[in-house]
Each structure stands twice: as C-alpha cells, then as structure tokens.
Short mmCIF file of C-alpha atoms in Angstrom, two decimals:
data_model
loop_
_atom_site.label_atom_id
_atom_site.label_comp_id
_atom_site.label_asym_id
_atom_site.label_seq_id
_atom_site.Cartn_x
_atom_site.Cartn_y
_atom_site.Cartn_z
CA MET E 297 0.00 0.00 0.00
CA LEU E 298 2.79 2.35 0.96
CA PHE E 299 4.56 1.43 -2.23
CA LYS E 300 1.53 2.39 -4.36
CA LYS E 301 1.32 5.74 -2.55
CA ILE E 302 4.95 6.36 -3.45
CA ILE E 303 4.17 5.55 -7.09
CA VAL E 304 1.26 8.01 -7.11
CA LEU E 305 3.49 10.70 -5.59
CA ILE E 306 6.13 10.08 -8.23
CA PHE E 307 3.59 10.52 -11.02
CA LEU E 308 2.20 13.70 -9.48
CA LEU E 309 5.75 14.97 -9.48
CA CYS E 310 6.09 13.88 -13.09
CA ALA E 311 2.96 15.79 -14.05
CA ASN E 312 4.55 18.95 -12.69
CA LEU E 313 7.71 18.23 -14.62
CA VAL E 314 5.67 17.76 -17.83
CA LEU E 315 4.07 21.18 -17.37
CA ALA E 316 7.43 22.74 -16.57
CA ASN E 317 8.94 21.21 -19.65
CA GLU E 318 6.11 22.47 -21.87
CA LYS E 319 6.67 26.00 -20.62
CA GLU E 320 10.35 25.66 -21.29
CA SER E 321 9.79 24.45 -24.82
CA THR E 322 7.86 27.60 -25.71
CA THR E 323 10.94 29.68 -25.10
CA GLU E 324 13.55 27.31 -26.47
CA GLN E 325 13.65 26.02 -29.99
CA THR E 326 15.03 22.56 -29.46
CA PRO E 327 14.94 19.53 -31.75
CA ASP E 328 12.10 18.29 -29.50
CA SER E 329 9.65 20.28 -31.60
CA ASP E 330 10.38 18.04 -34.57
CA PHE E 331 8.27 15.18 -35.74
CA SER E 332 9.80 12.00 -37.00
CA TRP E 333 8.77 8.46 -37.66
CA GLN E 334 10.11 5.28 -39.14
CA PHE E 335 8.49 1.95 -39.85
CA MET E 336 10.52 -1.25 -39.94
CA ILE E 337 10.27 -4.95 -40.63
CA ASN E 338 12.68 -7.21 -38.82
CA MET E 339 13.63 -10.76 -39.72
CA ALA E 340 16.15 -12.73 -37.74
CA ALA E 341 17.49 -16.07 -36.70
CA VAL E 342 17.55 -16.11 -32.92
CA TYR E 343 18.69 -18.31 -30.11
CA ASP E 344 16.70 -17.15 -27.12
CA PRO E 345 16.28 -19.81 -24.43
CA VAL E 346 14.16 -19.34 -21.31
CA ILE E 347 15.12 -20.08 -17.73
CA LEU E 348 12.09 -22.34 -17.13
CA LYS E 349 12.86 -25.90 -16.17
CA ASP E 350 13.03 -28.45 -19.01
CA VAL E 351 11.77 -25.94 -21.59
CA GLU E 352 13.95 -26.33 -24.65
CA LEU E 353 13.99 -24.68 -28.05
CA ASN E 354 12.99 -27.25 -30.63
CA GLY E 355 10.76 -26.05 -33.51
CA ILE E 356 11.95 -23.83 -36.36
CA GLU E 357 9.60 -21.14 -35.04
CA ASP E 358 11.72 -20.99 -31.88
CA PHE E 359 14.71 -19.91 -33.93
CA VAL E 360 13.06 -17.42 -36.29
CA ALA E 361 11.75 -13.99 -35.37
CA PHE E 362 9.67 -11.70 -37.55
CA SER E 363 8.30 -8.40 -36.31
CA LEU E 364 7.01 -5.01 -37.36
CA SER E 365 8.15 -1.98 -35.43
CA LEU E 366 7.50 1.72 -35.40
CA ASP E 367 9.60 4.60 -34.16
CA LEU E 368 7.61 7.78 -33.69
CA TYR E 369 8.53 11.05 -32.06
CA TYR E 370 6.51 14.21 -31.56
CA LYS E 371 7.34 17.01 -29.14
CA GLY E 372 8.85 14.80 -26.51
CA PHE E 373 6.35 11.96 -26.88
CA TYR E 374 7.73 8.83 -28.45
CA ILE E 375 7.18 5.26 -29.39
CA GLN E 376 10.47 3.55 -29.80
CA SER E 377 11.08 -0.01 -30.73
CA ASN E 378 14.30 -1.45 -29.57
CA GLN E 379 15.60 -2.05 -33.07
CA ARG E 380 18.01 -4.70 -31.97
CA ARG E 381 15.41 -6.69 -30.15
CA LEU E 382 13.40 -8.63 -32.69
CA GLY E 383 10.80 -10.15 -30.44
CA SER E 384 7.11 -9.44 -30.42
CA GLN E 385 6.14 -5.89 -31.24
CA PHE E 386 4.89 -4.76 -27.88
CA TYR E 387 7.61 -6.46 -25.93
CA SER E 388 10.21 -4.66 -27.99
CA SER E 389 8.64 -1.20 -27.86
CA GLU E 390 8.38 1.53 -25.31
CA ILE E 391 6.01 4.47 -25.16
CA GLY E 392 7.24 7.49 -23.30
CA TYR E 393 7.62 11.17 -22.78
CA GLN E 394 10.80 13.15 -22.26
CA LEU E 395 10.25 15.08 -19.06
CA ILE E 396 13.66 16.68 -19.23
CA ASN E 397 15.91 16.45 -22.24
CA LYS E 398 19.30 18.09 -22.01
CA ASP E 399 22.33 17.56 -24.19
CA ASP E 400 24.00 15.22 -21.77
CA TRP E 401 21.19 13.90 -19.61
CA ALA E 402 17.49 13.20 -19.71
CA ILE E 403 14.60 12.01 -17.61
CA ASP E 404 11.78 10.08 -19.26
CA ILE E 405 8.55 8.62 -18.06
CA LEU E 406 7.67 5.53 -20.02
CA THR E 407 5.80 2.30 -20.21
CA LYS E 408 7.07 -0.94 -21.62
CA SER E 409 7.15 -4.64 -21.00
CA TYR E 410 10.04 -5.69 -18.79
CA LEU E 411 9.33 -9.39 -18.61
CA SER E 412 7.63 -11.73 -21.01
CA GLY E 413 4.83 -13.82 -19.60
CA TYR E 414 4.38 -17.49 -20.28
CA SER E 415 1.63 -19.97 -20.69
CA PRO E 416 2.66 -23.37 -19.28
CA LYS E 417 0.00 -25.07 -21.41
CA TYR E 418 1.40 -23.74 -24.69
CA LEU E 419 5.00 -24.27 -23.59
CA ILE E 420 4.28 -27.94 -22.91
CA GLU E 421 2.49 -28.36 -26.25
CA ASP E 422 5.64 -27.23 -28.06
CA GLN E 423 7.88 -29.67 -26.25
CA SER E 424 8.76 -33.18 -27.33
CA LYS E 425 8.53 -34.53 -23.78
CA PRO E 426 6.20 -33.74 -20.88
CA ILE E 427 7.17 -31.14 -18.28
CA PRO E 428 5.47 -32.12 -15.02
CA THR E 429 6.79 -29.09 -13.16
CA LEU E 430 4.82 -26.80 -15.49
CA ASP E 431 1.76 -28.97 -16.04
CA GLY E 432 -1.35 -27.31 -14.59
CA LEU E 433 0.48 -24.16 -13.55
CA ASP E 434 -1.37 -20.86 -13.95
CA ASP E 435 -0.43 -18.51 -16.81
CA ARG E 436 1.96 -15.65 -16.04
CA ASP E 437 1.15 -12.38 -17.80
CA SER E 438 3.83 -10.16 -19.28
CA GLY E 439 5.41 -7.70 -16.87
CA ASN E 440 4.26 -4.36 -18.22
CA GLY E 441 5.46 -1.47 -16.15
CA ILE E 442 5.52 2.29 -15.77
CA ALA E 443 8.96 3.70 -15.21
CA LEU E 444 11.05 6.74 -14.63
CA ARG E 445 14.36 6.66 -16.46
CA TYR E 446 17.44 8.74 -15.95
CA SER E 447 19.85 8.74 -18.89
CA ARG E 448 23.33 10.14 -19.07
CA PHE E 449 24.97 10.70 -22.44
CA ILE E 450 28.71 11.19 -22.74
CA GLY E 451 29.89 11.10 -26.31
CA ASN E 452 29.28 7.59 -27.56
CA ASP E 453 28.50 6.33 -24.07
CA LEU E 454 25.06 5.95 -22.59
CA PHE E 455 24.18 5.08 -19.03
CA SER E 456 20.58 4.70 -18.00
CA VAL E 457 18.78 3.57 -14.90
CA GLU E 458 15.06 2.87 -14.72
CA PHE E 459 12.84 2.52 -11.71
CA ALA E 460 9.76 0.62 -12.80
CA SER E 461 6.55 -0.37 -11.12
CA LEU E 462 4.85 -3.45 -12.52
CA GLY E 463 1.93 -3.25 -10.13
CA VAL E 464 -0.15 -0.75 -12.08
CA LEU E 465 -0.27 -2.40 -15.50
CA SER E 466 0.32 -6.06 -14.83
CA LYS E 467 -0.42 -8.81 -12.38
CA ALA E 468 3.24 -8.94 -11.41
CA ASP E 469 2.76 -6.71 -8.41
CA GLY E 470 6.24 -5.48 -7.70
CA TRP E 471 9.04 -3.28 -8.94
CA LEU E 472 12.44 -3.43 -10.50
CA ILE E 473 15.49 -1.31 -11.11
CA ASP E 474 17.11 -1.75 -14.48
CA SER E 475 20.46 -0.17 -15.28
CA PHE E 476 22.42 -0.38 -18.50
CA TYR E 477 25.64 1.01 -19.86
CA SER E 478 26.43 1.07 -23.55
CA HIS E 479 29.45 2.17 -25.51
CA LEU E 480 29.25 2.72 -29.26
CA ILE E 481 32.25 2.06 -31.47
CA GLN E 482 31.90 3.41 -34.99
CA TYR E 483 34.24 1.61 -37.37
CA ARG E 484 33.74 2.70 -40.97
CA ASN E 485 30.06 1.94 -41.66
CA TRP E 486 29.74 -0.46 -38.74
CA ASP E 487 28.05 0.42 -35.45
CA ILE E 488 29.39 -1.82 -32.71
CA TYR E 489 27.77 -1.57 -29.29
CA LEU E 490 29.38 -2.95 -26.15
CA GLY E 491 26.93 -3.09 -23.28
CA GLY E 492 26.52 -4.24 -19.73
CA GLY E 493 23.59 -4.12 -17.35
CA ALA E 494 22.27 -5.04 -13.94
CA THR E 495 18.62 -5.54 -13.09
CA PHE E 496 17.19 -5.93 -9.63
CA TYR E 497 13.81 -7.65 -9.42
CA SER E 498 11.78 -7.26 -6.25
CA SER E 499 10.58 -10.36 -4.42
CA ARG E 500 7.00 -9.80 -5.58
CA VAL E 501 8.05 -9.80 -9.23
CA MET E 502 10.13 -12.92 -8.81
CA ASP E 503 7.39 -14.61 -6.81
CA TYR E 504 4.84 -13.94 -9.53
CA TYR E 505 7.00 -15.52 -12.24
CA LEU E 506 8.91 -18.23 -10.38
CA GLY E 507 6.93 -18.76 -7.20
CA VAL E 508 4.54 -21.66 -6.68
CA ASP E 509 1.31 -20.92 -4.84
CA LEU E 510 -0.25 -23.42 -2.51
CA ASN E 511 -3.01 -24.17 -5.00
CA GLU E 512 -0.36 -24.85 -7.70
CA ALA E 513 1.80 -27.16 -5.60
CA ASN E 514 1.87 -30.88 -6.38
CA GLU E 515 4.28 -33.81 -6.19
CA TYR E 516 6.53 -32.29 -8.88
CA ARG E 517 6.62 -28.75 -7.56
CA SER E 518 6.39 -27.83 -3.94
CA GLU E 519 5.04 -24.54 -2.70
CA TYR E 520 7.75 -21.94 -3.16
CA GLN E 521 8.03 -18.25 -2.40
CA ALA E 522 10.66 -16.55 -4.50
CA ASP E 523 12.93 -13.87 -3.13
CA SER E 524 14.31 -10.83 -4.91
CA ALA E 525 16.88 -11.55 -7.62
CA VAL E 526 19.50 -9.93 -9.79
CA ARG E 527 20.29 -10.35 -13.45
CA LEU E 528 23.63 -9.27 -14.91
CA GLN E 529 24.06 -8.82 -18.65
CA ALA E 530 26.96 -8.35 -21.02
CA GLU E 531 26.43 -7.95 -24.72
CA ILE E 532 28.02 -7.07 -28.00
CA PHE E 533 25.97 -6.02 -30.96
CA ALA E 534 26.90 -4.91 -34.47
CA GLN E 535 24.91 -3.32 -37.27
CA HIS E 536 25.90 -2.60 -40.86
CA PRO E 537 23.98 -1.05 -43.76
CA ILE E 538 23.27 -3.18 -46.81
CA SER E 539 21.34 -0.59 -48.82
CA GLU E 540 19.20 2.47 -48.07
CA SER E 541 16.40 0.13 -47.00
CA TRP E 542 18.21 -2.85 -45.54
CA SER E 543 20.64 -3.32 -42.69
CA PHE E 544 22.33 -6.33 -41.18
CA SER E 545 22.43 -7.00 -37.43
CA ALA E 546 24.16 -9.54 -35.25
CA GLY E 547 24.67 -9.74 -31.53
CA ILE E 548 25.16 -11.90 -28.49
CA THR E 549 24.05 -11.33 -24.90
CA GLN E 550 25.22 -13.28 -21.89
CA ASN E 551 22.88 -13.27 -18.89
CA TYR E 552 23.65 -14.34 -15.37
CA TYR E 553 20.90 -14.76 -12.79
CA SER E 554 21.56 -14.80 -9.06
CA ASN E 555 21.79 -18.19 -7.35
CA ASN E 556 18.33 -18.09 -5.79
CA VAL E 557 16.65 -18.06 -9.21
CA VAL E 558 17.37 -21.74 -9.69
CA ASP E 559 16.08 -22.48 -6.18
CA SER E 560 12.64 -22.21 -7.75
CA PRO E 561 11.18 -25.55 -8.85
CA LEU E 562 10.19 -23.81 -12.08
CA ALA E 563 13.67 -22.67 -13.18
CA ASP E 564 16.82 -24.59 -13.97
CA LYS E 565 19.04 -22.18 -15.90
CA GLN E 566 21.23 -19.60 -14.25
CA TYR E 567 23.27 -18.67 -17.33
CA ILE E 568 21.48 -17.78 -20.55
CA THR E 569 23.14 -16.93 -23.83
CA GLN E 570 21.05 -15.13 -26.43
CA ILE E 571 22.14 -14.76 -30.05
CA LEU E 572 20.61 -12.86 -32.92
CA ILE E 573 21.51 -12.58 -36.62
CA GLY E 574 19.08 -10.73 -38.83
CA VAL E 575 18.16 -8.09 -41.31
CA MET E 576 15.91 -5.07 -41.04
CA TYR E 577 13.90 -3.38 -43.79
CA VAL E 578 13.27 0.30 -43.17
CA PHE E 579 10.45 2.12 -44.98
CA MET J 178 6.69 -6.48 -109.42
CA TYR J 179 9.73 -4.37 -110.11
CA SER J 180 7.82 -1.32 -109.05
CA LYS J 181 6.89 -2.92 -105.73
CA VAL J 182 10.53 -3.96 -105.00
CA SER J 183 11.71 -0.53 -106.03
CA LYS J 184 9.32 1.16 -103.66
CA VAL J 185 10.48 -1.04 -100.77
CA LEU J 186 14.15 -0.36 -101.54
CA THR J 187 13.48 3.34 -101.83
CA GLY J 188 11.71 3.30 -98.50
CA LEU J 189 14.56 1.43 -96.82
CA THR J 190 17.10 3.82 -98.35
CA LEU J 191 15.18 6.84 -97.08
CA LEU J 192 14.92 5.22 -93.69
CA LEU J 193 18.70 4.61 -93.62
CA LEU J 194 19.40 8.14 -94.78
CA TYR J 195 17.17 9.44 -92.03
CA TYR J 196 18.84 7.46 -89.27
CA LEU J 197 22.44 7.31 -90.55
CA PRO J 198 23.50 10.90 -89.84
CA HIS J 199 22.03 10.71 -86.34
CA SER J 200 23.86 7.51 -85.46
CA VAL J 201 27.13 8.83 -86.89
CA ASN J 202 26.73 12.01 -84.88
CA ALA J 203 25.95 10.01 -81.75
CA THR J 204 29.07 7.93 -82.22
CA GLN J 205 31.15 11.02 -82.78
CA GLU J 206 29.79 12.64 -79.64
CA THR J 207 30.68 9.59 -77.59
CA ALA J 208 34.12 9.37 -79.11
CA LEU J 209 34.82 13.05 -78.63
CA SER J 210 33.56 13.32 -75.04
CA SER J 211 35.65 12.90 -71.95
CA VAL J 212 34.34 10.32 -69.55
CA LEU J 213 34.55 10.11 -65.77
CA THR J 214 32.95 7.16 -63.98
CA ALA J 215 33.01 5.96 -60.38
CA GLN J 216 32.37 2.54 -58.96
CA PRO J 217 30.40 2.28 -56.74
CA THR J 218 28.30 5.40 -57.32
CA SER J 219 26.83 5.55 -53.83
CA CYS J 220 27.78 5.06 -50.21
CA ILE J 221 25.27 3.97 -47.58
CA THR J 222 25.62 4.73 -43.90
CA LEU J 223 23.42 3.63 -41.01
CA HIS J 224 22.30 7.03 -39.83
CA GLN J 225 21.70 10.31 -41.62
CA GLY J 226 24.55 12.69 -41.00
CA ARG J 227 27.11 9.99 -40.24
CA GLU J 228 30.39 9.78 -42.16
CA CYS J 229 30.13 7.14 -44.87
CA PHE J 230 33.09 5.02 -45.93
CA THR J 231 33.61 3.07 -49.11
CA ASN J 232 36.45 2.16 -51.42
CA ILE J 233 35.84 3.71 -54.81
CA THR J 234 37.58 3.42 -58.16
CA ILE J 235 37.37 6.27 -60.61
CA HIS J 236 38.03 5.70 -64.31
CA TRP J 237 38.56 8.58 -66.71
CA GLN J 238 39.07 8.97 -70.42
CA GLY J 239 40.15 12.15 -72.16
CA ILE J 240 39.73 13.23 -75.76
CA ASP J 241 43.42 13.26 -76.57
CA ILE J 242 46.76 12.65 -74.92
CA ASP J 243 47.39 15.50 -72.53
CA ASP J 244 47.82 16.34 -68.84
CA TYR J 245 44.65 15.75 -66.79
CA CYS J 246 43.72 16.27 -63.15
CA LEU J 247 41.03 14.80 -60.94
CA TYR J 248 39.33 17.14 -58.48
CA GLN J 249 37.12 16.43 -55.50
CA GLU J 250 34.97 19.54 -55.45
CA LYS J 251 37.73 22.23 -55.46
CA LYS J 252 40.48 20.05 -54.08
CA MET J 253 42.91 18.48 -56.54
CA LEU J 254 43.32 14.78 -55.85
CA ARG J 255 45.72 13.61 -58.54
CA CYS J 256 47.15 14.54 -61.94
CA TRP J 257 48.39 12.43 -64.85
CA GLN J 258 50.86 13.53 -67.51
CA LYS J 259 50.61 12.70 -71.20
CA SER J 260 47.76 10.27 -70.91
CA ASN J 261 44.25 9.96 -72.28
CA HIS J 262 42.86 7.43 -69.81
CA ASN J 263 43.61 6.05 -66.37
CA LYS J 264 42.06 5.09 -63.05
CA THR J 265 42.59 5.67 -59.36
CA SER J 266 41.24 4.08 -56.20
CA PHE J 267 40.85 5.56 -52.76
CA THR J 268 38.67 5.51 -49.65
CA PHE J 269 35.65 7.77 -49.92
CA GLU J 270 34.75 9.38 -46.60
CA SER J 271 31.93 11.89 -46.38
CA SER J 272 28.53 12.51 -44.85
CA GLU J 273 27.34 14.36 -47.97
CA ASN J 274 27.27 13.83 -51.74
CA ILE J 275 30.58 14.63 -53.38
CA THR J 276 31.19 15.47 -57.05
CA PHE J 277 34.45 14.63 -58.80
CA TYR J 278 35.66 16.55 -61.86
CA LEU J 279 38.05 15.75 -64.67
CA VAL J 280 39.92 18.92 -65.65
CA LYS J 281 42.62 19.53 -68.25
CA ARG J 282 45.71 20.66 -66.36
CA ASN J 283 46.29 24.39 -66.06
CA THR J 284 42.78 25.15 -67.26
CA ASP J 285 39.46 25.62 -65.50
CA VAL J 286 37.60 23.62 -68.11
CA VAL J 287 35.63 20.76 -66.61
CA LEU J 288 35.68 17.92 -69.11
CA ALA J 289 33.53 15.45 -67.17
CA GLU J 290 32.07 14.96 -63.73
CA THR J 291 30.56 12.24 -61.59
CA THR J 292 28.89 12.29 -58.18
CA ILE J 293 29.05 9.81 -55.33
CA THR J 294 25.80 10.02 -53.42
CA VAL J 295 25.55 9.38 -49.68
CA GLY J 296 22.44 7.58 -48.48
CA TRP J 297 21.36 6.23 -45.11
CA VAL J 298 19.14 3.58 -43.58
CA HIS J 299 17.81 5.57 -40.61
CA LYS J 300 16.95 9.23 -41.00
CA ALA J 301 17.99 11.69 -38.34
CA THR J 302 15.72 11.88 -35.33
CA PRO J 303 15.66 14.37 -32.48
CA ARG J 304 15.54 11.47 -30.05
CA LYS J 305 18.70 9.80 -28.87
CA ARG J 306 18.80 6.08 -29.51
CA ARG J 307 18.61 3.37 -26.89
CA TRP J 308 21.21 0.76 -27.59
CA ARG J 309 20.29 -2.64 -26.30
CA LEU J 310 19.93 -6.06 -27.82
CA PHE J 311 18.03 -8.24 -25.32
#
C-alpha cells in the first residue's frame, strides 16, 4: 500500500515536470519540436532460451523472429522499438515522454514490457517430452510497467537507470530497477555496441513468475516463495547497412541470474546466452 | 513487281538516310567526349549525417593525350601527364554527396564529372537512440 502511494506521488511529481517542460519548450527552440517516424520490418534467426525448467527450443519457429516496429517522435512523446530486439512488437517497444531532455542527460517517463509472460499449457504443447513441473500451472502475464528513467549521455557512451513499477499495469505486483551502460564504437560503416547491465527484481516480481502458490503445488513442484533476484548482462551487438532500406544485425548477450533463481522448482538455468543474426527493412 | 521492290528499296534507303546521320553524330559525340565514372556510385551509412566510408575506383578517359587532373569539389586529388585514360582508387569518406571533376591541367575547363551520393538507412531523429539487444 505504501509502495503504491509512493508511485502516485512520483507521477504527481512527473505531471509537474511535464508542465514545466512544456513551458520551457515555448521559449527554447530545441529539436524536441520536430516530428519524425520510421516503420521497420525485422527478420532474424535467434537463439533465445528461457530459464524455465526443461523448456527447450525445438521447432523452427523458436529460432526465427519476424516483427514489425515503429519509431515515432513528436514534441517529446515517443514510441520507440528497440531495433536490436526482434521479439514481439509490444515487448520490444516503449512508449514514453521526455520530461527533461538536455544535451548530456534526460529524464523520461515511459511504459514498456520488462518481462515476457508465459503460458505453461502452450509451452508444454511445443515440447517433445512432458514437463510435469509446469503442467497445470497458472499462466503468467507479461510484466508491463511504468517507469522513470534517468539517462546520461557522454559522447558515444550511454548510461541509464530505470525505476519501474509493474503493479499498475500487470499482475506482477512489484518493482524493478534496471540499469544499462552502452558504448558505441563506430568503425567505418559499422556500429558496434558494447553493453553491460544489472537488473534488480523485487521479491514480488520474482514470486509472480517463479513462485509456486499453494493451489499450484503438487508432487513435482512444492510450494515456493521466491525472493528478490538480480540479473547481470553483457552484450556485444553490431549493425551494418546493406542498402538504403536494408541493414544487417548480429549480436550476443550473456545473462547471469543470481543463485536463488534456480532455487525455484520452475527454473533450472542460471546462465542464458542469447544470439541474434538478422536483417531489417526500413520504410 | 519491279515497281513494288523498287518502292520497298526506296523506302529502306530513305529510312537509312534518315537514321544514318544521327547515329554517326551520336558515335562522334561519344568518341569526342571525356568520360569520368566511379564505382560504386553511392555510399550507404546507417544514420543520416554519419560519415560514410567506401572504397571507390574512378576511371577517366580524355579526348586526346594530354595532362589531366582529378578534383574532389575544389580540391585536386591527382594529376596524370601525357595520358588519355587512367584510373585511381581511394577511400571515400563523407557525410554528404561529393562530385568529382576531370579537368585539363592548367585550365578551368571541366571535361567530365561524376557524383558519389551518400544515403542512409535511418533518418535523423531528435531522439537519442537506446542501444540494447536483449
């Protein structure tokens, strides 16, 4: 309850910042007044395993990703797809507003999906062998959240930290702090991004995704209450133009989850490697 | 019969006479023009405004044997003595279109020109990009 009050206070504060920023923009001609958009089709071969126990990638559809994405910007409001992430459209997009946008730092308020949900029923159907630990488990919805993000830009470096509440827009009633650092190396026509991140998930978030309620417990999965957890990430990503409409992308991300993640009867992977090789068509 | 064949031949002759001078002229124009070509003719970068890099080869052909120079806009890149054709390769590096000129040495006469265009995949946006893969 106290947490929700804090969230409401934060958004009241944000509302004031929005008004302040609008006043400022009437006196300053910044690039924020511009309108821009871009529509893209992404096609990629991906290797994107999940931490859930005994869930393996097996069908061709598990290794191919196809998505449409839109980047739109108007006076501080934006929809931005993460162009490197070729998952489902919503999961890869964020909708936000730039509360403060300076040359070297910014504060945004935004909404996006931080965690993908899962349906045990459909996961089991895709597998070649039964998964008793998931059988009969309730669906977990995607972790959509509202967040405040502080970004710091220094040359080709970007550091950002997001404080997100998942309680308002999703059933995962909790919060997380997501930080990420990225360094861009421009070599001829290549963009090479070196990145690293740390994400802290509150116990409520972890319990929603990896906890087992009493009514879900059976002989294969005992009742389990998950504690807060941390994910560390390191990634390298490269992009190169092919033509004015096409570009090539390739990247690899290494994830490490804290030890207690695999204490859950639902999870059995602490290290996850994700790989992507694809092309993007830009309209 | 003879009359019919005669009419056909006359028609063909007139047709040839009509087209012959034009084709001769066209050939002469080609032969008498200086030529400057670049390969490739464009350079594509990821983002509008970014420097674009590509290795290009420029071929040129002059009308007669003389001294020729290749210019990038107003900057002289290279000259050749007593030649009527040659080529040069170098790394193109620019965020904008650049035109190259073939000029006879010690004159301001532009004999031929070619332009390398710079294109991009993503147009410039006022919003700074988020860089993250997964």
